[in-house]
Coordinates of C-alpha atoms in Angstrom, one line a residue:
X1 CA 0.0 0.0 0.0
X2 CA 1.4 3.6 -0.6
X3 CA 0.8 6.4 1.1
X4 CA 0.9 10.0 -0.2
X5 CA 1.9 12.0 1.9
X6 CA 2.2 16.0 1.7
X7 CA 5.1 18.5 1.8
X8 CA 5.4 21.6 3.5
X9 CA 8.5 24.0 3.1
X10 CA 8.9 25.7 6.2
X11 CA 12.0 27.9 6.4
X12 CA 13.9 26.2 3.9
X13 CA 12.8 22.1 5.7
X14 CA 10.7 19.9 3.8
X15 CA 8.5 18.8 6.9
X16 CA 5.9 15.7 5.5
X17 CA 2.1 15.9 7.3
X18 CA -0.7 13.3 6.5
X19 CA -3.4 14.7 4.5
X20 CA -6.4 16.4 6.6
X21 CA -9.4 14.1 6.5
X22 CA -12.8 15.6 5.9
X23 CA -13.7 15.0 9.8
X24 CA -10.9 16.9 10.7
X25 CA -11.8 19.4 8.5
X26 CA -15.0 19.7 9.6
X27 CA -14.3 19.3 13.3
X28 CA -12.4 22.4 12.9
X29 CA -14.9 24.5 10.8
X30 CA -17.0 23.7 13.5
X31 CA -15.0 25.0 16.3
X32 CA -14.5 28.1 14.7
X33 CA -18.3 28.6 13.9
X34 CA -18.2 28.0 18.1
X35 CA -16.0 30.6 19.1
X36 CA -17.2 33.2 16.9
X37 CA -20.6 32.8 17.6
X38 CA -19.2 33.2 21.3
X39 CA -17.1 36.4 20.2
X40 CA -20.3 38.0 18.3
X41 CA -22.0 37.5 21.6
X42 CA -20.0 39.6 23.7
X43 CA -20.4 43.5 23.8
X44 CA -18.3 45.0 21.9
X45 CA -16.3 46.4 24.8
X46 CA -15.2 43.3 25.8
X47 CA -14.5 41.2 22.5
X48 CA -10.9 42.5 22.5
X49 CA -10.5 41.2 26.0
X50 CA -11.6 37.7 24.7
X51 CA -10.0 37.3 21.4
X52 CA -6.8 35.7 22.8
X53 CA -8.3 32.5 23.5
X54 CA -8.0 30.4 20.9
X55 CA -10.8 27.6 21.3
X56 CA -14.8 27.7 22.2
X57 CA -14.4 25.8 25.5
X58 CA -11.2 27.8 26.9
X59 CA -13.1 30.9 25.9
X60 CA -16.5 29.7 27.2
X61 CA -14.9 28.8 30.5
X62 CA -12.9 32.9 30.6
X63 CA -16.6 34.2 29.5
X64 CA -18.4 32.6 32.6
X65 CA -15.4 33.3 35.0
X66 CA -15.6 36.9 33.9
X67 CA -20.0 37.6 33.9
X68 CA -20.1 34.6 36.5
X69 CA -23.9 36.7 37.7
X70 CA -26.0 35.5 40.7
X71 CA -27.6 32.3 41.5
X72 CA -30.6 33.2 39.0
X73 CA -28.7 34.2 36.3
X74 CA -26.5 31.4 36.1
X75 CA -29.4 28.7 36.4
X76 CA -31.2 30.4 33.5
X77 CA -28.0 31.4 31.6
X78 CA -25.5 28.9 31.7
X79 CA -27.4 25.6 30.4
X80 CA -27.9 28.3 26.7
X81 CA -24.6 28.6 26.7
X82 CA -23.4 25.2 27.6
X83 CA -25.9 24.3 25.0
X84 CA -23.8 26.2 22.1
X85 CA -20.7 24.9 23.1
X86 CA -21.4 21.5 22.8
X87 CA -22.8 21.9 19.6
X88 CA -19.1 21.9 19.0
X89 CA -18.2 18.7 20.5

């Protein structure tokens, strides 16, 4: 059996990678969807603040830390927007 498998010149090194399958690819297309559905969320004020982090659940996890609310606001919040991120997953 052969096996192609890709190039990429990096700084003058060949490195070799398998090719991205199309669950891959779509497990990251999803993920992004994720996190920028969580960024356009935000006020606009704080989307700067957020931007660093670079997956949905790491920013979910800095969004509820941050507006953590009361005990009535996070038992009708937090299952919505556990509910987005596992849409993800």
């Amino acid at each position: 059996m052969v096996t192609h498998l890709h190039q990429r010149d990096v700084d003058g090194v060949k490195q070799t990678y398998p090719p991205t399958t199309a669950e891959e690819k779509l497990a990251r297309k999803n993920e992004l969807k994720t996190r920028g559905t969580l960024l356009m969320a935000l006020p606009n004020e704080h989307q700067l603040k957020f931007n660093s982090y670079k997956n949905a659940k790491s920013l979910m996890d800095a969004i509820e830390k941050r507006f953590g609310g009361n005990v009535v606001t996070n038992s009708r919040m937090t299952p919505s927007w556990r509910e987005i991120v596992s849409l993800a997953f």
